[in-house]
Amino acid sequence: MEAVELHALVMAGGGGTRFWPRSRQSHPKQFLRFRGERTLLQETVERLAAQIPPERTWVITSAAHRAQAVEQLAEWLGAEQVIGEPSGRDTAACVGLGAALVSRRNPQAALLVVPADHIIEPVQEFRRAVHAAVQFLRDYPDRLITFGIRPTYPATGYGYIRRGELLGTRQEVYASQVREFREKPNFATAEQFLACGEYFWNSGIFLWRVETILDELAQRRPALHAAVREIAAAWNTPQRDAVFQSLYSNLERISIDYAVMQDAGQAGRVLVVHAPFQWDDVGSWLALERHNPQDGDGNTVQGLHCGVDTSRCVIVSDAGHLIATLGVRDLVIVQCGAATLVTTRQSEADVKKLVEALKKRGLDKYL
């Protein structure tokens, strides 16, 4: 594999329920600003722009959010690069469709797959890691590559990757054979992973030749593989919308990790690049503390707040909406429109449960 034509697939279809009430069905997490002026989706596409031209960058989101994505990405991408799924079928379908579309252009191309809602910095280190991964792909063209994040604490909210034999460096970035993928652990197991030094967090960032991932899908998920190939074949025909709607909506709902990566890892077909960058999947409201300044009492505030005897709180409100606090500590308070969330630091990771409770109560208009 002498020259690599690199494409990018941005997966932007998630619902972001952990960020309710700011993240809504009409305006999920990837379309929100968590720092500065860029949304997470805009940051992601901008991060790719220096290495991958716009005509080789693809964004897959839900059909309901396609217009929003096109508007946010007009600075970088044409509307034809943004695809709206007729229904969410998880990441295996998304990856399969992206790979099949790229393969129609160039079956020897490589595809970098990135989630739309992560914070990565510094950008230069991300680009160095991608460049190194492409070099590893030249040397191991039949392998699947994932990017592992060296853990800094015993996280229970991430899947883990156990590395095996070290395969060397490219651009001063290491890569190893993958021994196994592990599910999200309990705290005691996460502590063991951290102490062991052989484990990485699974970032959900991948690189592979499009035909390699399609071959894996053909072997492990043949119905899904056949469907995305058929959709891609109809893409530039008058039948595109009808074929896309009828086939995609009936695909198996499964992640690429379960569909391919875990079995491929056991079979020795996956490499892990030791990512040199800092990574945050922005998985809860407490993530705001890591990317925004705090006041003298340890509060992170976005919006209008007046507090007395208030410490270690995360407080978010709409412009012009005052949140006043007295004698509170370790709270998360988020106001957005007609909905307000109040929870503790200990419970805020369970916001999904609250969203499910709202659905059961028939309060969908607040979702």
mmCIF file of N, CA and C in Angstrom, residues 61-166:
data_model
loop_
_atom_site.group_PDB
_atom_site.id
_atom_site.type_symbol
_atom_site.label_atom_id
_atom_site.label_comp_id
_atom_site.label_asym_id
_atom_site.label_seq_id
_atom_site.Cartn_x
_atom_site.Cartn_y
_atom_site.Cartn_z
ATOM 1 N N THR A 61 -25.377 11.882 10.077
ATOM 2 C CA THR A 61 -26.201 12.267 11.213
ATOM 3 C C THR A 61 -27.604 11.732 10.966
ATOM 4 N N SER A 62 -28.553 12.084 11.805
ATOM 5 C CA SER A 62 -29.928 11.650 11.566
ATOM 6 C C SER A 62 -30.571 12.558 10.520
ATOM 7 N N ALA A 63 -31.569 12.035 9.827
ATOM 8 C CA ALA A 63 -32.269 12.839 8.824
ATOM 9 C C ALA A 63 -32.875 14.085 9.456
ATOM 10 N N ALA A 64 -33.336 13.955 10.705
ATOM 11 C CA ALA A 64 -33.961 15.085 11.393
ATOM 12 C C ALA A 64 -32.981 16.209 11.674
ATOM 13 N N HIS A 65 -31.685 15.888 11.748
ATOM 14 C CA HIS A 65 -30.679 16.888 12.102
ATOM 15 C C HIS A 65 -29.780 17.263 10.928
ATOM 16 N N ARG A 66 -30.061 16.718 9.743
ATOM 17 C CA ARG A 66 -29.172 16.974 8.612
ATOM 18 C C ARG A 66 -29.090 18.461 8.284
ATOM 19 N N ALA A 67 -30.228 19.157 8.230
ATOM 20 C CA ALA A 67 -30.214 20.582 7.882
ATOM 21 C C ALA A 67 -29.401 21.377 8.894
ATOM 22 N N GLN A 68 -29.510 21.016 10.161
ATOM 23 C CA GLN A 68 -28.741 21.685 11.212
ATOM 24 C C GLN A 68 -27.243 21.457 11.015
ATOM 25 N N ALA A 69 -26.868 20.226 10.661
ATOM 26 C CA ALA A 69 -25.462 19.917 10.420
ATOM 27 C C ALA A 69 -24.940 20.659 9.196
ATOM 28 N N VAL A 70 -25.725 20.678 8.125
ATOM 29 C CA VAL A 70 -25.316 21.403 6.913
ATOM 30 C C VAL A 70 -25.069 22.870 7.232
ATOM 31 N N GLU A 71 -25.952 23.468 8.015
ATOM 32 C CA GLU A 71 -25.805 24.883 8.376
ATOM 33 C C GLU A 71 -24.549 25.112 9.207
ATOM 34 N N GLN A 72 -24.325 24.262 10.205
ATOM 35 C CA GLN A 72 -23.162 24.454 11.071
ATOM 36 C C GLN A 72 -21.847 24.223 10.339
ATOM 37 N N LEU A 73 -21.860 23.385 9.311
ATOM 38 C CA LEU A 73 -20.615 22.997 8.647
ATOM 39 C C LEU A 73 -20.385 23.695 7.317
ATOM 40 N N ALA A 74 -21.196 24.711 7.008
ATOM 41 C CA ALA A 74 -21.097 25.389 5.712
ATOM 42 C C ALA A 74 -19.714 25.985 5.471
ATOM 43 N N GLU A 75 -18.995 26.331 6.525
ATOM 44 C CA GLU A 75 -17.651 26.901 6.385
ATOM 45 C C GLU A 75 -16.659 25.885 5.822
ATOM 46 N N TRP A 76 -16.940 24.587 6.015
ATOM 47 C CA TRP A 76 -15.983 23.549 5.631
ATOM 48 C C TRP A 76 -16.490 22.596 4.555
ATOM 49 N N LEU A 77 -17.771 22.244 4.588
ATOM 50 C CA LEU A 77 -18.276 21.166 3.741
ATOM 51 C C LEU A 77 -19.486 21.597 2.927
ATOM 52 N N GLY A 78 -19.608 21.011 1.750
ATOM 53 C CA GLY A 78 -20.818 21.170 0.968
ATOM 54 C C GLY A 78 -21.923 20.275 1.499
ATOM 55 N N ALA A 79 -23.150 20.615 1.185
ATOM 56 C CA ALA A 79 -24.300 19.866 1.699
ATOM 57 C C ALA A 79 -24.263 18.408 1.270
ATOM 58 N N GLU A 80 -23.675 18.119 0.111
ATOM 59 C CA GLU A 80 -23.652 16.739 -0.381
ATOM 60 C C GLU A 80 -22.772 15.832 0.467
ATOM 61 N N GLN A 81 -21.925 16.417 1.314
ATOM 62 C CA GLN A 81 -21.059 15.613 2.183
ATOM 63 C C GLN A 81 -21.749 15.220 3.490
ATOM 64 N N VAL A 82 -22.935 15.718 3.721
ATOM 65 C CA VAL A 82 -23.670 15.441 4.965
ATOM 66 C C VAL A 82 -24.837 14.517 4.646
ATOM 67 N N ILE A 83 -24.855 13.360 5.282
ATOM 68 C CA ILE A 83 -25.850 12.319 5.014
ATOM 69 C C ILE A 83 -26.772 12.184 6.217
ATOM 70 N N GLY A 84 -28.066 12.114 5.960
ATOM 71 C CA GLY A 84 -29.045 11.953 7.027
ATOM 72 C C GLY A 84 -29.594 10.537 7.064
ATOM 73 N N GLU A 85 -29.309 9.796 8.138
ATOM 74 C CA GLU A 85 -29.845 8.442 8.287
ATOM 75 C C GLU A 85 -31.366 8.492 8.440
ATOM 76 N N PRO A 86 -32.106 7.634 7.731
ATOM 77 C CA PRO A 86 -33.557 7.605 7.924
ATOM 78 C C PRO A 86 -33.960 7.125 9.308
ATOM 79 N N SER A 87 -33.105 6.326 9.946
ATOM 80 C CA SER A 87 -33.310 5.933 11.341
ATOM 81 C C SER A 87 -31.960 5.553 11.923
ATOM 82 N N GLY A 88 -31.785 5.769 13.220
ATOM 83 C CA GLY A 88 -30.517 5.458 13.855
ATOM 84 C C GLY A 88 -30.340 3.960 14.021
ATOM 85 N N ARG A 89 -29.252 3.414 13.471
ATOM 86 C CA ARG A 89 -29.002 1.974 13.563
ATOM 87 C C ARG A 89 -27.675 1.671 14.241
ATOM 88 N N ASP A 90 -27.129 2.599 15.005
ATOM 89 C CA ASP A 90 -25.872 2.445 15.744
ATOM 90 C C ASP A 90 -24.679 2.514 14.782
ATOM 91 N N THR A 91 -23.484 2.281 15.316
ATOM 92 C CA THR A 91 -22.280 2.652 14.574
ATOM 93 C C THR A 91 -21.859 1.651 13.504
ATOM 94 N N ALA A 92 -22.261 0.379 13.597
ATOM 95 C CA ALA A 92 -21.870 -0.569 12.548
ATOM 96 C C ALA A 92 -22.500 -0.186 11.216
ATOM 97 N N ALA A 93 -23.772 0.178 11.232
ATOM 98 C CA ALA A 93 -24.438 0.606 10.002
ATOM 99 C C ALA A 93 -23.823 1.887 9.467
ATOM 100 N N CYS A 94 -23.536 2.825 10.354
ATOM 101 C CA CYS A 94 -22.929 4.098 9.962
ATOM 102 C C CYS A 94 -21.572 3.866 9.305
ATOM 103 N N VAL A 95 -20.725 3.065 9.954
ATOM 104 C CA VAL A 95 -19.400 2.767 9.407
ATOM 105 C C VAL A 95 -19.519 2.008 8.090
ATOM 106 N N GLY A 96 -20.415 1.031 8.047
ATOM 107 C CA GLY A 96 -20.582 0.253 6.828
ATOM 108 C C GLY A 96 -21.005 1.105 5.650
ATOM 109 N N LEU A 97 -21.963 2.001 5.878
ATOM 110 C CA LEU A 97 -22.412 2.878 4.800
ATOM 111 C C LEU A 97 -21.286 3.790 4.339
ATOM 112 N N GLY A 98 -20.591 4.419 5.286
ATOM 113 C CA GLY A 98 -19.486 5.298 4.915
ATOM 114 C C GLY A 98 -18.418 4.570 4.118
ATOM 115 N N ALA A 99 -18.056 3.363 4.559
ATOM 116 C CA ALA A 99 -17.031 2.590 3.855
ATOM 117 C C ALA A 99 -17.503 2.187 2.459
ATOM 118 N N ALA A 100 -18.769 1.804 2.339
ATOM 119 C CA ALA A 100 -19.288 1.392 1.033
ATOM 120 C C ALA A 100 -19.319 2.556 0.049
ATOM 121 N N LEU A 101 -19.680 3.743 0.523
ATOM 122 C CA LEU A 101 -19.702 4.915 -0.352
ATOM 123 C C LEU A 101 -18.294 5.292 -0.806
ATOM 124 N N VAL A 102 -17.339 5.262 0.123
ATOM 125 C CA VAL A 102 -15.959 5.586 -0.244
ATOM 126 C C VAL A 102 -15.411 4.532 -1.202
ATOM 127 N N SER A 103 -15.742 3.270 -0.961
ATOM 128 C CA SER A 103 -15.246 2.191 -1.811
ATOM 129 C C SER A 103 -15.705 2.339 -3.258
ATOM 130 N N ARG A 104 -16.888 2.907 -3.468
ATOM 131 C CA ARG A 104 -17.363 3.131 -4.838
ATOM 132 C C ARG A 104 -16.453 4.115 -5.573
ATOM 133 N N ARG A 105 -15.844 5.025 -4.828
ATOM 134 C CA ARG A 105 -14.914 5.986 -5.432
ATOM 135 C C ARG A 105 -13.531 5.383 -5.609
ATOM 136 N N ASN A 106 -13.060 4.733 -4.538
ATOM 137 C CA ASN A 106 -11.710 4.179 -4.556
ATOM 138 C C ASN A 106 -11.632 3.030 -3.554
ATOM 139 N N PRO A 107 -11.669 1.788 -4.013
ATOM 140 C CA PRO A 107 -11.648 0.657 -3.081
ATOM 141 C C PRO A 107 -10.341 0.514 -2.317
ATOM 142 N N GLN A 108 -9.301 1.227 -2.723
ATOM 143 C CA GLN A 108 -8.028 1.184 -1.997
ATOM 144 C C GLN A 108 -7.911 2.297 -0.954
ATOM 145 N N ALA A 109 -8.923 3.124 -0.835
ATOM 146 C CA ALA A 109 -8.854 4.267 0.083
ATOM 147 C C ALA A 109 -8.864 3.812 1.539
ATOM 148 N N ALA A 110 -8.376 4.691 2.397
ATOM 149 C CA ALA A 110 -8.439 4.484 3.844
ATOM 150 C C ALA A 110 -9.495 5.410 4.426
ATOM 151 N N LEU A 111 -10.080 4.978 5.538
ATOM 152 C CA LEU A 111 -11.159 5.739 6.164
ATOM 153 C C LEU A 111 -10.850 5.952 7.638
ATOM 154 N N LEU A 112 -10.749 7.214 8.028
ATOM 155 C CA LEU A 112 -10.602 7.597 9.428
ATOM 156 C C LEU A 112 -11.998 7.845 9.986
ATOM 157 N N VAL A 113 -12.353 7.150 11.054
ATOM 158 C CA VAL A 113 -13.688 7.251 11.645
ATOM 159 C C VAL A 113 -13.577 7.949 12.990
ATOM 160 N N VAL A 114 -14.333 9.046 13.162
ATOM 161 C CA VAL A 114 -14.256 9.817 14.404
ATOM 162 C C VAL A 114 -15.658 10.169 14.890
ATOM 163 N N PRO A 115 -15.899 10.096 16.194
ATOM 164 C CA PRO A 115 -17.157 10.611 16.737
ATOM 165 C C PRO A 115 -17.185 12.134 16.661
ATOM 166 N N ALA A 116 -18.387 12.693 16.598
ATOM 167 C CA ALA A 116 -18.552 14.138 16.414
ATOM 168 C C ALA A 116 -18.543 14.916 17.710
ATOM 169 N N ASP A 117 -18.538 14.234 18.854
ATOM 170 C CA ASP A 117 -18.808 14.942 20.111
ATOM 171 C C ASP A 117 -17.709 14.780 21.145
ATOM 172 N N HIS A 118 -16.452 14.666 20.691
ATOM 173 C CA HIS A 118 -15.328 14.565 21.610
ATOM 174 C C HIS A 118 -14.504 15.849 21.570
ATOM 175 N N ILE A 119 -13.793 16.109 22.663
ATOM 176 C CA ILE A 119 -12.822 17.200 22.709
ATOM 177 C C ILE A 119 -11.432 16.583 22.676
ATOM 178 N N ILE A 120 -10.595 17.031 21.739
ATOM 179 C CA ILE A 120 -9.245 16.510 21.564
ATOM 180 C C ILE A 120 -8.288 17.687 21.462
ATOM 181 N N GLU A 121 -7.212 17.612 22.230
ATOM 182 C CA GLU A 121 -6.207 18.673 22.161
ATOM 183 C C GLU A 121 -4.864 18.139 22.649
ATOM 184 N N PRO A 122 -3.752 18.739 22.212
ATOM 185 C CA PRO A 122 -3.718 19.757 21.166
ATOM 186 C C PRO A 122 -3.981 19.155 19.790
ATOM 187 N N VAL A 123 -4.520 19.966 18.903
ATOM 188 C CA VAL A 123 -4.890 19.496 17.569
ATOM 189 C C VAL A 123 -3.667 18.965 16.817
ATOM 190 N N GLN A 124 -2.506 19.597 17.030
ATOM 191 C CA GLN A 124 -1.306 19.170 16.311
ATOM 192 C C GLN A 124 -0.934 17.730 16.667
ATOM 193 N N GLU A 125 -1.165 17.346 17.928
ATOM 194 C CA GLU A 125 -0.850 15.983 18.350
ATOM 195 C C GLU A 125 -1.833 14.981 17.750
ATOM 196 N N PHE A 126 -3.087 15.387 17.616
ATOM 197 C CA PHE A 126 -4.058 14.526 16.940
ATOM 198 C C PHE A 126 -3.625 14.280 15.498
ATOM 199 N N ARG A 127 -3.231 15.332 14.811
ATOM 200 C CA ARG A 127 -2.828 15.192 13.411
ATOM 201 C C ARG A 127 -1.563 14.346 13.283
ATOM 202 N N ARG A 128 -0.652 14.477 14.241
ATOM 203 C CA ARG A 128 0.552 13.635 14.222
ATOM 204 C C ARG A 128 0.173 12.168 14.407
ATOM 205 N N ALA A 129 -0.782 11.909 15.291
ATOM 206 C CA ALA A 129 -1.226 10.533 15.523
ATOM 207 C C ALA A 129 -1.887 9.947 14.281
ATOM 208 N N VAL A 130 -2.686 10.757 13.592
ATOM 209 C CA VAL A 130 -3.327 10.284 12.362
ATOM 210 C C VAL A 130 -2.271 9.978 11.303
ATOM 211 N N HIS A 131 -1.291 10.876 11.174
ATOM 212 C CA HIS A 131 -0.222 10.649 10.200
ATOM 213 C C HIS A 131 0.521 9.363 10.523
ATOM 214 N N ALA A 132 0.815 9.149 11.799
ATOM 215 C CA ALA A 132 1.503 7.922 12.205
ATOM 216 C C ALA A 132 0.646 6.693 11.919
ATOM 217 N N ALA A 133 -0.647 6.785 12.206
ATOM 218 C CA ALA A 133 -1.542 5.650 11.970
ATOM 219 C C ALA A 133 -1.600 5.293 10.490
ATOM 220 N N VAL A 134 -1.581 6.302 9.622
ATOM 221 C CA VAL A 134 -1.570 6.039 8.179
ATOM 222 C C VAL A 134 -0.298 5.292 7.792
ATOM 223 N N GLN A 135 0.827 5.661 8.409
ATOM 224 C CA GLN A 135 2.073 4.952 8.119
ATOM 225 C C GLN A 135 2.009 3.507 8.601
ATOM 226 N N PHE A 136 1.424 3.280 9.780
ATOM 227 C CA PHE A 136 1.239 1.904 10.242
ATOM 228 C C PHE A 136 0.329 1.132 9.286
ATOM 229 N N LEU A 137 -0.691 1.794 8.757
ATOM 230 C CA LEU A 137 -1.609 1.130 7.831
ATOM 231 C C LEU A 137 -0.897 0.738 6.539
ATOM 232 N N ARG A 138 0.057 1.542 6.100
ATOM 233 C CA ARG A 138 0.853 1.168 4.924
ATOM 234 C C ARG A 138 1.607 -0.142 5.184
ATOM 235 N N ASP A 139 2.119 -0.280 6.406
ATOM 236 C CA ASP A 139 2.913 -1.458 6.743
ATOM 237 C C ASP A 139 2.052 -2.666 7.105
ATOM 238 N N TYR A 140 0.827 -2.409 7.571
ATOM 239 C CA TYR A 140 -0.091 -3.487 7.967
ATOM 240 C C TYR A 140 -1.445 -3.254 7.280
ATOM 241 N N PRO A 141 -1.503 -3.368 5.955
ATOM 242 C CA PRO A 141 -2.691 -2.923 5.213
ATOM 243 C C PRO A 141 -3.950 -3.741 5.461
ATOM 244 N N ASP A 142 -3.815 -4.942 6.029
ATOM 245 C CA ASP A 142 -4.996 -5.771 6.262
ATOM 246 C C ASP A 142 -5.484 -5.693 7.707
ATOM 247 N N ARG A 143 -4.944 -4.764 8.471
ATOM 248 C CA ARG A 143 -5.317 -4.643 9.879
ATOM 249 C C ARG A 143 -6.325 -3.510 10.084
ATOM 250 N N LEU A 144 -7.020 -3.595 11.195
ATOM 251 C CA LEU A 144 -7.881 -2.520 11.677
ATOM 252 C C LEU A 144 -7.114 -1.775 12.754
ATOM 253 N N ILE A 145 -7.173 -0.461 12.734
ATOM 254 C CA ILE A 145 -6.425 0.353 13.698
ATOM 255 C C ILE A 145 -7.401 1.132 14.563
ATOM 256 N N THR A 146 -7.162 1.093 15.862
ATOM 257 C CA THR A 146 -7.930 1.902 16.800
ATOM 258 C C THR A 146 -6.967 2.798 17.566
ATOM 259 N N PHE A 147 -7.475 3.866 18.125
ATOM 260 C CA PHE A 147 -6.656 4.818 18.875
ATOM 261 C C PHE A 147 -6.968 4.635 20.355
ATOM 262 N N GLY A 148 -5.948 4.295 21.132
ATOM 263 C CA GLY A 148 -6.129 4.085 22.563
ATOM 264 C C GLY A 148 -5.638 5.276 23.359
ATOM 265 N N ILE A 149 -6.370 5.604 24.405
ATOM 266 C CA ILE A 149 -6.029 6.734 25.280
ATOM 267 C C ILE A 149 -5.466 6.189 26.579
ATOM 268 N N ARG A 150 -4.265 6.632 26.940
ATOM 269 C CA ARG A 150 -3.677 6.150 28.190
ATOM 270 C C ARG A 150 -4.515 6.647 29.367
ATOM 271 N N PRO A 151 -5.021 5.747 30.214
ATOM 272 C CA PRO A 151 -5.922 6.168 31.298
ATOM 273 C C PRO A 151 -5.191 6.969 32.366
ATOM 274 N N THR A 152 -5.882 7.946 32.903
ATOM 275 C CA THR A 152 -5.319 8.792 33.957
ATOM 276 C C THR A 152 -6.007 8.581 35.300
ATOM 277 N N TYR A 153 -7.096 7.832 35.303
ATOM 278 C CA TYR A 153 -7.801 7.492 36.543
ATOM 279 C C TYR A 153 -8.637 6.238 36.275
ATOM 280 N N PRO A 154 -9.110 5.551 37.301
ATOM 281 C CA PRO A 154 -9.849 4.293 37.099
ATOM 282 C C PRO A 154 -11.282 4.527 36.633
ATOM 283 N N ALA A 155 -11.449 4.873 35.374
ATOM 284 C CA ALA A 155 -12.766 5.206 34.824
ATOM 285 C C ALA A 155 -13.609 3.948 34.643
ATOM 286 N N THR A 156 -14.863 4.033 35.035
ATOM 287 C CA THR A 156 -15.800 2.923 34.856
ATOM 288 C C THR A 156 -16.761 3.165 33.696
ATOM 289 N N GLY A 157 -16.666 4.311 33.058
ATOM 290 C CA GLY A 157 -17.592 4.648 31.980
ATOM 291 C C GLY A 157 -17.062 4.384 30.584
ATOM 292 N N TYR A 158 -15.833 3.856 30.477
ATOM 293 C CA TYR A 158 -15.227 3.596 29.178
ATOM 294 C C TYR A 158 -14.953 2.107 29.004
ATOM 295 N N GLY A 159 -14.983 1.642 27.733
ATOM 296 C CA GLY A 159 -14.419 0.350 27.427
ATOM 297 C C GLY A 159 -12.901 0.463 27.406
ATOM 298 N N TYR A 160 -12.224 -0.680 27.534
ATOM 299 C CA TYR A 160 -10.763 -0.695 27.597
ATOM 300 C C TYR A 160 -10.191 -1.595 26.503
ATOM 301 N N ILE A 161 -8.951 -1.302 26.125
ATOM 302 C CA ILE A 161 -8.201 -2.089 25.150
ATOM 303 C C ILE A 161 -6.928 -2.566 25.833
ATOM 304 N N ARG A 162 -6.674 -3.864 25.785
ATOM 305 C CA ARG A 162 -5.426 -4.386 26.346
ATOM 306 C C ARG A 162 -4.417 -4.577 25.220
ATOM 307 N N ARG A 163 -3.263 -3.971 25.383
ATOM 308 C CA ARG A 163 -2.245 -4.063 24.341
ATOM 309 C C ARG A 163 -1.405 -5.317 24.522
ATOM 310 N N GLY A 164 -0.843 -5.766 23.403
ATOM 311 C CA GLY A 164 0.084 -6.883 23.415
ATOM 312 C C GLY A 164 1.446 -6.440 22.930
ATOM 313 N N GLU A 165 1.983 -7.147 21.946
ATOM 314 C CA GLU A 165 3.329 -6.886 21.443
ATOM 315 C C GLU A 165 3.454 -5.478 20.871
ATOM 316 N N LEU A 166 4.534 -4.794 21.252
ATOM 317 C CA LEU A 166 4.822 -3.469 20.711
ATOM 318 C C LEU A 166 5.341 -3.620 19.285
#
